CSV table of C-alpha atoms in Angstrom, one decimal:
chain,number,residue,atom,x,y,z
I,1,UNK,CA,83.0,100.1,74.4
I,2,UNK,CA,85.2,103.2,75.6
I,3,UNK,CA,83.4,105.3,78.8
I,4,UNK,CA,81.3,108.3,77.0
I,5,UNK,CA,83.0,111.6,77.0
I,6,UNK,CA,80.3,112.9,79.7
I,7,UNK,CA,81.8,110.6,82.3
I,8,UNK,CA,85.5,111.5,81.5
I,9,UNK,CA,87.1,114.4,83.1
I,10,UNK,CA,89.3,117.1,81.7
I,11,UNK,CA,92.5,115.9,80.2
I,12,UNK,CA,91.6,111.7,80.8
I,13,UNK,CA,91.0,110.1,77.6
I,14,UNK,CA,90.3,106.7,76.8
I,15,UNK,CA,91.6,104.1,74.4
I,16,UNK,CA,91.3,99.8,74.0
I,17,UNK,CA,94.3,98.1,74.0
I,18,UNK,CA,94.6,94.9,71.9
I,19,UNK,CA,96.3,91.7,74.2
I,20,UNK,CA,96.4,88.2,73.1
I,21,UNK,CA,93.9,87.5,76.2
I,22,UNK,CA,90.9,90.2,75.1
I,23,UNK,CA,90.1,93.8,75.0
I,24,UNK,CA,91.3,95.4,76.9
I,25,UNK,CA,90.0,99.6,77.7
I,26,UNK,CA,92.7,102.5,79.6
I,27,UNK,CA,92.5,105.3,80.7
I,28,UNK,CA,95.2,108.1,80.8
I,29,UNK,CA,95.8,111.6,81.0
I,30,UNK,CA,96.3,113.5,77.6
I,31,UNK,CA,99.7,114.9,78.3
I,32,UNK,CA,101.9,112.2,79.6
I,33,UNK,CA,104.8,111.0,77.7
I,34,UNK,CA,104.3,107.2,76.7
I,35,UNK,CA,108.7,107.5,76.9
I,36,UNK,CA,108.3,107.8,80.6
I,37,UNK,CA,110.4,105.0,82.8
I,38,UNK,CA,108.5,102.7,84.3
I,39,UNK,CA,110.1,103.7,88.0
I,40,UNK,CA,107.8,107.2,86.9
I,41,UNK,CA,104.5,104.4,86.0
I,42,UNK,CA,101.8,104.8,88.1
I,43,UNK,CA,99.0,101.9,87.3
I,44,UNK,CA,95.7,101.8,89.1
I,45,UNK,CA,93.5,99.0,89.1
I,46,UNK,CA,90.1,99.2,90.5
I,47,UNK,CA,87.7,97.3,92.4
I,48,UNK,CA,84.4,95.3,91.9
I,49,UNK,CA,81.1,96.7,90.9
I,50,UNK,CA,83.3,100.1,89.5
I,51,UNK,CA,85.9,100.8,86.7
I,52,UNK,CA,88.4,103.4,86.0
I,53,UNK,CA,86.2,106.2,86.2
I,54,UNK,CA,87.2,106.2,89.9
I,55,UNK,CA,90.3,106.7,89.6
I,56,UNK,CA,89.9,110.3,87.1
I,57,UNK,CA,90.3,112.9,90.6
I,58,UNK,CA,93.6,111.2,91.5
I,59,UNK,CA,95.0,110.8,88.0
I,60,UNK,CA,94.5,114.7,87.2
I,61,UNK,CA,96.1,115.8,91.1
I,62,UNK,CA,99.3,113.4,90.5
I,63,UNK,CA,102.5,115.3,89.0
I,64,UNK,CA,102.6,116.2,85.3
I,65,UNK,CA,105.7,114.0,85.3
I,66,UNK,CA,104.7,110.7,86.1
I,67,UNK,CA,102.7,108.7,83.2
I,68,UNK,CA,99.3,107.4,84.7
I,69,UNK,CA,97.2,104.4,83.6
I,70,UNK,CA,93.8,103.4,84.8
I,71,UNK,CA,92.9,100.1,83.7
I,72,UNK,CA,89.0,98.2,83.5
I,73,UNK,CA,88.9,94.5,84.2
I,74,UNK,CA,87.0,92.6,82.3
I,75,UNK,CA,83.7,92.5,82.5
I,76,UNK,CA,84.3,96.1,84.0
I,77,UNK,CA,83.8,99.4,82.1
I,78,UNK,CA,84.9,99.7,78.5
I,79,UNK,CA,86.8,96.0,78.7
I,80,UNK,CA,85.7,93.1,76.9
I,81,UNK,CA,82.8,91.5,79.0
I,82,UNK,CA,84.5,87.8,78.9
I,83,UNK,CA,83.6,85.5,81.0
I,84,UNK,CA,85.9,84.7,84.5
I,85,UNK,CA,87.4,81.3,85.9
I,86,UNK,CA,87.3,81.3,89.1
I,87,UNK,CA,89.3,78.5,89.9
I,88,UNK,CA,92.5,80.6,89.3
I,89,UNK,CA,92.0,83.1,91.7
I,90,UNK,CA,92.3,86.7,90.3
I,91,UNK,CA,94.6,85.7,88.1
I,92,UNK,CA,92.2,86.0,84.9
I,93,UNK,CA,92.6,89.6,85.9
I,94,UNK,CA,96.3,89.8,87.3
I,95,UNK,CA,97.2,88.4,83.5
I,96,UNK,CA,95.1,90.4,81.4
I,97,UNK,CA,96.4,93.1,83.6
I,98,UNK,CA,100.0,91.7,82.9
I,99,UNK,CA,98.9,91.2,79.2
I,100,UNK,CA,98.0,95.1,78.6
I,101,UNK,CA,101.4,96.1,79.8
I,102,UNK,CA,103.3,93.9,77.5
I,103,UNK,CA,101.2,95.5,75.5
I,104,UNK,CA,102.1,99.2,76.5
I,105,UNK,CA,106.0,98.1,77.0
I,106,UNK,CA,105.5,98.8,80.2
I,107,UNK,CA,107.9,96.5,82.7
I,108,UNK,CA,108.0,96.3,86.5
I,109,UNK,CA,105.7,99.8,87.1
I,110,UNK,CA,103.9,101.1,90.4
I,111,UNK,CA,100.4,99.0,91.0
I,112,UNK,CA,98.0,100.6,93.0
I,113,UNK,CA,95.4,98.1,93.6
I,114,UNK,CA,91.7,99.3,95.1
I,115,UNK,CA,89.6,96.8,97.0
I,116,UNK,CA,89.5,93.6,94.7
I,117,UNK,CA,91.9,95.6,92.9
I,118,UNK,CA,94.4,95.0,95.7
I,119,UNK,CA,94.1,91.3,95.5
I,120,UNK,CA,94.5,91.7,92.0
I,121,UNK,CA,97.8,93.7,92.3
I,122,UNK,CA,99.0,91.4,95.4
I,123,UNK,CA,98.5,88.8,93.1
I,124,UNK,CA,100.3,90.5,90.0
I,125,UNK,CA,103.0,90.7,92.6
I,126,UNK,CA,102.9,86.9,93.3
I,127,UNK,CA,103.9,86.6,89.9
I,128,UNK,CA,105.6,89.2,88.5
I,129,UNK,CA,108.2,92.1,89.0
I,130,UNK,CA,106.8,95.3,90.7
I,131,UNK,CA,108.6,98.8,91.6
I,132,UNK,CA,105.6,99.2,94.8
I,133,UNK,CA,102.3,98.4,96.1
I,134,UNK,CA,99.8,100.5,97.0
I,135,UNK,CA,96.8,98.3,98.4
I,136,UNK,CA,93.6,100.6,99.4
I,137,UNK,CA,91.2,99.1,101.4
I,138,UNK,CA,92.5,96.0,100.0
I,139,UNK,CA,90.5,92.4,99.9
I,140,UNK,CA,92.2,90.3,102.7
I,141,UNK,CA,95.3,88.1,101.6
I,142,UNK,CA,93.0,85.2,102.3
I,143,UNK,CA,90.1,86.3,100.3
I,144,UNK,CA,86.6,87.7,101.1
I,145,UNK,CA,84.6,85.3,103.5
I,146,UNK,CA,84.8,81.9,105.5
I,147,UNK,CA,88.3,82.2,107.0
I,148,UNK,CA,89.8,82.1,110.7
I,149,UNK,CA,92.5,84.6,111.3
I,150,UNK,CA,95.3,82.3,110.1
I,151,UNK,CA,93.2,81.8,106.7
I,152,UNK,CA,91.9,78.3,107.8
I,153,UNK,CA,88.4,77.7,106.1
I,154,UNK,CA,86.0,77.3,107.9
I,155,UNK,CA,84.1,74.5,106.0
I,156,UNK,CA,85.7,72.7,102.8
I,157,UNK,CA,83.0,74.4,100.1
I,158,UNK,CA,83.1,77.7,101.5
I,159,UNK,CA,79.8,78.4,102.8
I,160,UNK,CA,78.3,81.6,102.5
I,161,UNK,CA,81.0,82.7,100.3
I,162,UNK,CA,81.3,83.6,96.3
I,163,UNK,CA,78.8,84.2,93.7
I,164,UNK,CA,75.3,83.3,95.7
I,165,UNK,CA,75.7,86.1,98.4
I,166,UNK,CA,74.8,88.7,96.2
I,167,UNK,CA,71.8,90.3,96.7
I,168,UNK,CA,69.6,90.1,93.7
I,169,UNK,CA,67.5,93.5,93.6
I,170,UNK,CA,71.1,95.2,93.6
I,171,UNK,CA,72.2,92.8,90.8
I,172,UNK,CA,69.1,93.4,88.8
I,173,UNK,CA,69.1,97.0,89.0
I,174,UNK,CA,73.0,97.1,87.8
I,175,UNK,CA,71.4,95.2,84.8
I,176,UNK,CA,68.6,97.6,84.3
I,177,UNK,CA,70.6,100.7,84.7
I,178,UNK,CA,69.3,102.2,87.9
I,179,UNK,CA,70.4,105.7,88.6
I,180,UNK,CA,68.3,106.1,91.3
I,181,UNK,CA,68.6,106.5,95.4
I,182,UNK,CA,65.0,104.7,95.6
I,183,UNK,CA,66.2,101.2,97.6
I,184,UNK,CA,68.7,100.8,100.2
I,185,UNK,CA,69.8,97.8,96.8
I,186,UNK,CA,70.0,100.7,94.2
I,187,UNK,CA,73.7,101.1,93.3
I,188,UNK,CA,73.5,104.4,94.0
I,189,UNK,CA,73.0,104.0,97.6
I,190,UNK,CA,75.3,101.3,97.7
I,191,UNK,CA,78.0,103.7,96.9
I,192,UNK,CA,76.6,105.8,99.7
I,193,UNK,CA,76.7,103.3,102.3
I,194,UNK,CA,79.0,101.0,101.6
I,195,UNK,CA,82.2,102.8,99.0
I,196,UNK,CA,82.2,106.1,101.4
I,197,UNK,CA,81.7,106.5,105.0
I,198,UNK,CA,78.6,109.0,105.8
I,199,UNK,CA,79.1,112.7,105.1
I,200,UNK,CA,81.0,112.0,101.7
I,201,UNK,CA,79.6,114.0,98.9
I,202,UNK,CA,80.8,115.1,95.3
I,203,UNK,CA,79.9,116.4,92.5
I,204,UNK,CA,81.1,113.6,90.6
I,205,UNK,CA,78.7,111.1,91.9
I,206,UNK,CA,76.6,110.8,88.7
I,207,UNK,CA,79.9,109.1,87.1
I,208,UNK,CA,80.6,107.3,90.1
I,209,UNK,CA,77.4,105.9,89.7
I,210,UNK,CA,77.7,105.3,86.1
I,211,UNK,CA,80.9,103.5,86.2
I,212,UNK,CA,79.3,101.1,88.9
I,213,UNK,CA,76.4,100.5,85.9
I,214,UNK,CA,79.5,99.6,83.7
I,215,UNK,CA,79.7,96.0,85.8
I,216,UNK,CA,78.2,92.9,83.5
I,217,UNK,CA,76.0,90.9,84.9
I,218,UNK,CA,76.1,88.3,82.0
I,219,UNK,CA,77.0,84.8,83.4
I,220,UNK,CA,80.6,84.5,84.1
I,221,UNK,CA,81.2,88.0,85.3
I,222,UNK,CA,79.5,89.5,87.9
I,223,UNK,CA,78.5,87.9,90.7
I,224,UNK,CA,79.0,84.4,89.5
I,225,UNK,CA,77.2,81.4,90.2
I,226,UNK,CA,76.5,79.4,93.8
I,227,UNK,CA,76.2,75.9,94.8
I,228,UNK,CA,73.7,74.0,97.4
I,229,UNK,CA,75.3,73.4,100.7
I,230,UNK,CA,74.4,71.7,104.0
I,231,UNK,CA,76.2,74.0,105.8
I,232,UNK,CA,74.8,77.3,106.6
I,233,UNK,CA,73.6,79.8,105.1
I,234,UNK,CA,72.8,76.7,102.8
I,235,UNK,CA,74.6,77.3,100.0
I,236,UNK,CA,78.4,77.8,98.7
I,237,UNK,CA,81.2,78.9,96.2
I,238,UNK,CA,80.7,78.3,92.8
I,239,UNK,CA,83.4,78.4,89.8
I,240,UNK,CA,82.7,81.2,87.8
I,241,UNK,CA,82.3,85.5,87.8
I,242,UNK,CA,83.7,87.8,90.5
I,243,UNK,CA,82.6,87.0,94.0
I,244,UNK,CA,84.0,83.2,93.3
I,245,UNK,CA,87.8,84.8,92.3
I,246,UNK,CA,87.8,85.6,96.4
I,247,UNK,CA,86.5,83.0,97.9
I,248,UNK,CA,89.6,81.0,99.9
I,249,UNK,CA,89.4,78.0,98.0
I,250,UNK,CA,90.5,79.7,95.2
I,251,UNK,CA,92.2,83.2,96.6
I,252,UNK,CA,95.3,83.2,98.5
I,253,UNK,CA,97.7,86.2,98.5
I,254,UNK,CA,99.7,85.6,101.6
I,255,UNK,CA,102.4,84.1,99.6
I,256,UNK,CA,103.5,87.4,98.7
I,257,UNK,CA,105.6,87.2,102.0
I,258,UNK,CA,108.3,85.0,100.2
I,259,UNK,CA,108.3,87.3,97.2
I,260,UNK,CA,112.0,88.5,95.9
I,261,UNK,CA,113.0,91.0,95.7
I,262,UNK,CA,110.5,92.7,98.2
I,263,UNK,CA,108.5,96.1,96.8
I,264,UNK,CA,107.8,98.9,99.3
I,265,UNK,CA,104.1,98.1,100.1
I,266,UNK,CA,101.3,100.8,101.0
I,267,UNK,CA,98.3,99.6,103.0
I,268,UNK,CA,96.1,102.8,103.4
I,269,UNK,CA,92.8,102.0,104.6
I,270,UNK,CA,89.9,103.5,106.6
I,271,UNK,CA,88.6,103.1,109.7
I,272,UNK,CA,84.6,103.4,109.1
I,273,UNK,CA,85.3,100.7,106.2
I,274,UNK,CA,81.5,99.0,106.0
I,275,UNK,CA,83.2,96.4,103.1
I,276,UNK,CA,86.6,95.1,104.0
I,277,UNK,CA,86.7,95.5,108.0
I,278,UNK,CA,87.2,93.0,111.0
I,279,UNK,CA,83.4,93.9,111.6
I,280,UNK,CA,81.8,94.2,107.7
I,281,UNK,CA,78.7,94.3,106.6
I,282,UNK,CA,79.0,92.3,103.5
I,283,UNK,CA,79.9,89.2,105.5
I,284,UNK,CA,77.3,86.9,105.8
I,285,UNK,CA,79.2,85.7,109.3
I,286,UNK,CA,78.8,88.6,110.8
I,287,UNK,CA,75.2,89.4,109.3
I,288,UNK,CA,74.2,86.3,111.1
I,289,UNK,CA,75.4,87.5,114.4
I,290,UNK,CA,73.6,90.6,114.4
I,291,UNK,CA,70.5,88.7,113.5
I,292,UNK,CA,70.3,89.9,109.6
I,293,UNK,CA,70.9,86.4,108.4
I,294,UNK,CA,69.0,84.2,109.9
I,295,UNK,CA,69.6,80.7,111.8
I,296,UNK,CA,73.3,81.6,112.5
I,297,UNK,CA,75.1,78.5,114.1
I,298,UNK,CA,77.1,80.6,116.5
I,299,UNK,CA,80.6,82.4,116.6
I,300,UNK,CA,82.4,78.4,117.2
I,301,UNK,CA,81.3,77.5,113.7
I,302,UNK,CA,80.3,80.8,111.6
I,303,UNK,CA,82.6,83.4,113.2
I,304,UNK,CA,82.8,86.8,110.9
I,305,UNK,CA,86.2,87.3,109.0
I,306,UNK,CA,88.9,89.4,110.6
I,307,UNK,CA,90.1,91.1,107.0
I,308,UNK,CA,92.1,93.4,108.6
I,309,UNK,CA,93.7,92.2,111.4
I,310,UNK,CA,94.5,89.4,108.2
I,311,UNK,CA,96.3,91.6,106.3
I,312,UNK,CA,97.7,93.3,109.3
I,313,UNK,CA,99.0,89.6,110.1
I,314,UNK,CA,100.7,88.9,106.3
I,315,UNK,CA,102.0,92.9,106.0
I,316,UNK,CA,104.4,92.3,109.6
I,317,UNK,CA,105.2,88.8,108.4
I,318,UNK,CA,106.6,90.6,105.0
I,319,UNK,CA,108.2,93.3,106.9
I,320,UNK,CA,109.5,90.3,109.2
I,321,UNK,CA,111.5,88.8,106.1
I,322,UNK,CA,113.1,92.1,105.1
I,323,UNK,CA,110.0,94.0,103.4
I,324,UNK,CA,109.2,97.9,103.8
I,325,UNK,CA,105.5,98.5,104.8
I,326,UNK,CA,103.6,101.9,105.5
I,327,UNK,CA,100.2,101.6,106.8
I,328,UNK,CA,98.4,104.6,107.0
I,329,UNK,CA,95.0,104.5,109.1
I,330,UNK,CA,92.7,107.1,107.8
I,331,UNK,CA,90.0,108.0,110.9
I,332,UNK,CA,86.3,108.4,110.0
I,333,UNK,CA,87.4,107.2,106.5
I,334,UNK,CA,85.2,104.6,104.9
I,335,UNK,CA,86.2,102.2,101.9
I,336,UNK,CA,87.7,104.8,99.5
I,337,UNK,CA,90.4,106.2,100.8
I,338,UNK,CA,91.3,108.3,97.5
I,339,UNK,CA,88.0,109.9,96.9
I,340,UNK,CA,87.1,111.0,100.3
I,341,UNK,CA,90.7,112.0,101.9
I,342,UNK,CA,92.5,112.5,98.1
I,343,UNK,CA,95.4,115.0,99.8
I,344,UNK,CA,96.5,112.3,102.3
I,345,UNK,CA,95.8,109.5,99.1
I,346,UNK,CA,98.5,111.2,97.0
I,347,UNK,CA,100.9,112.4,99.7
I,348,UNK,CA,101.1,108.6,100.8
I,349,UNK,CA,101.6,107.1,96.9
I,350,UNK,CA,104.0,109.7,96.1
I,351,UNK,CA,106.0,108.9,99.2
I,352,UNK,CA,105.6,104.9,98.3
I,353,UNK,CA,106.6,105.2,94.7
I,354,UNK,CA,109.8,107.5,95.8
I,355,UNK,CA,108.7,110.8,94.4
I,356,UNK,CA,108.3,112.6,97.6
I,357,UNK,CA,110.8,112.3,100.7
I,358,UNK,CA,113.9,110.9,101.2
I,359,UNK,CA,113.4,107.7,102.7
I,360,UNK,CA,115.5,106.3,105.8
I,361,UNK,CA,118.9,104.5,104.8
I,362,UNK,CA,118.2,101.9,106.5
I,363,UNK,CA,114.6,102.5,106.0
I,364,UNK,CA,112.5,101.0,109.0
I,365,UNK,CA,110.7,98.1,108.0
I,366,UNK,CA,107.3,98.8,109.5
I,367,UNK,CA,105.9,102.3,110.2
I,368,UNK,CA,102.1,103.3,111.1
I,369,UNK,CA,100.4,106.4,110.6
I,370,UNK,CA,97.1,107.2,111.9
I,371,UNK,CA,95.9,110.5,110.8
I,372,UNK,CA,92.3,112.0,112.1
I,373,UNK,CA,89.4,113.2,110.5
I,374,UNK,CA,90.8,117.2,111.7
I,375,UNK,CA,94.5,116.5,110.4
């Protein structure tokens, strides 16, 4: 089912592309030239609990030359709702990803990969040619949940993690449709605690809000099932729908150090990030230790997942073997980067992807930039 024409903006249209894997829905802008090289491809892949919708802002303020593709996930927006395996990973969406652009003819483009989406795209990476990265707010190369800083799991089933963390009122009201800011569990204020950092507002949130209602909650997609456990918080990762594709057992990106030949990556992230963070509030570790959760076992056993320094950690070991990497630290910024600071969003990507700037010869292999809230 293609997004209805209320939630798209001016000049985005939609359309389903037909893969071998499923159905697979795009979005892109009306005037782009489907002759366009793919070094001029921009391809943006969202994160969970959202769709493409997201992405329309960004995809009108890019340059009329570049061609622009949003792409659902299944089970996401106006994609077939098929079920997940989560025993590969992401890679039931890094293929049907892959699959859509064979599809297009579309060979070795830009990926831009938001939250999930990033591990998505890192994953993509893994296994096939890529011009850049662009990883926003991205899931940590060693998943989302029960991990030491070197990725070590903390227990063999993944307690805590996958498909049984999800709160239920906020997984029942995606199901019924809730547009409301009644509960702190509504999906509405999820998005305004959790996607943006406080003080974010738009005019837009109405379709924010409807693209999250565009997640299925049918079994096998989102959040997945959970298993008993005897380790605490008494129960573990299952093997199928979202949350399970990130749990460690089943999710790890930091082989994208070896990869050949070696894209420019883009981290840009926030700083007031509640979701992917050293500190988040989606981690049932670190829920414990502020007393949230209770009956945690203590920091030696249950310790919360450093996401970032993680990723910080796998970024300078691919600079280390010969990679380019930009990370650029927005202040005050919470998980979406692209909605809440869109100017520094799009300078950043243009500069990654080449358009902008004349880079370095030889270009530095790491470089930081930490811009604040009054830049």
């Amino acid at each position: 089912m293609t997004p209805a024409d209320d939630t798209l903006f001016d000049g985005i249209t939609a359309r389903v592309i037909e893969t071998p894997r499923l159905l697979v829905n795009i979005l892109e802008r009306s005037g782009d030239d489907a002759a366009t090289p793919p070094e001029r491809t921009v391809v943006l892949v969202h994160g969970n609990v959202s769709s493409s919708l997201f992405w329309q802002e960004i995809m009108q303020d890019l340059p009329s030359d570049l061609r622009v593709i949003a792409v659902d996930l299944r089970g996401f927006g106006g994609t077939e709702h098929a079920p997940i395996d989560a025993t590969r990973g992401v890679r039931d969406f890094s293929d049907d990803v892959h699959a859509t652009l064979e599809a297009l003819g579309i060979e070795a483009p830009h990926l831009v990969g938001w939250s999930m989406g990033g591990g998505v795209v890192m994953q993509y990476a893994i296994d096939h040619p890529v011009r850049s990265l662009t990883l926003q707010a991205p899931v940590s190369p060693y998943g989302f949940g029960g991990t030491r800083r070197d990725g070590s799991r903390l227990t063999d089933d993944d307690a805590g993690a996958g498909g049984g963390g999800a709160n239920p009122d906020f997984v029942q009201r995606l199901t019924d449709g809730d547009t409301t800011d009644e509960a702190p569990t509504s999906p509405r204020s999820v998005l305004r605690s959790g996607y943006v950092a406080a003080g974010y507002t738009s005019e837009h949130e109405d379709v924010w809000v409807a693209s999250m209602l565009t997640t299925s909650t049918a079994e096998g997609n989102y959040p997945g099932d959970g298993v008993a456990s005897e380790n605490w918080p008494g129960f573990a990762a299952g093997t199928i729908g979202v949350l399970n594709t990130m749990v460690p057992k089943y999710f790890d990106t930091s082989g994208i150090v070896a990869i050949e030949p070696k894209p420019p990556i883009l981290w840009i992230h926030g700083t007031a990030d509640a979701i992917v963070s050293d500190a988040s509030f989606y981690d049932l570790n670190h829920l414990g230790a502020l007393g949230i959760v209770p009956g945690w076992p203590g920091d030696e056993v249950a310790p919360a997942q450093p996401m970032v320094s993680q990723t910080r950690d796998v970024l300078d070991a691919y600079a280390a073997a010969g990679g380019q990497v930009t990370e650029v630290a927005l202040e005050g910024v919470g998980h979406s980067p692209h909605l809440e600071r869109p100017a520094e969003f799009r300078q950043a990507l243009l500069a990654t992807i080449g358009y902008v700037g004349r880079p370095q010869n030889p270009a530095p292999p790491t470089e930081a930039i930490i811009l604040k809230s009054e830049d």
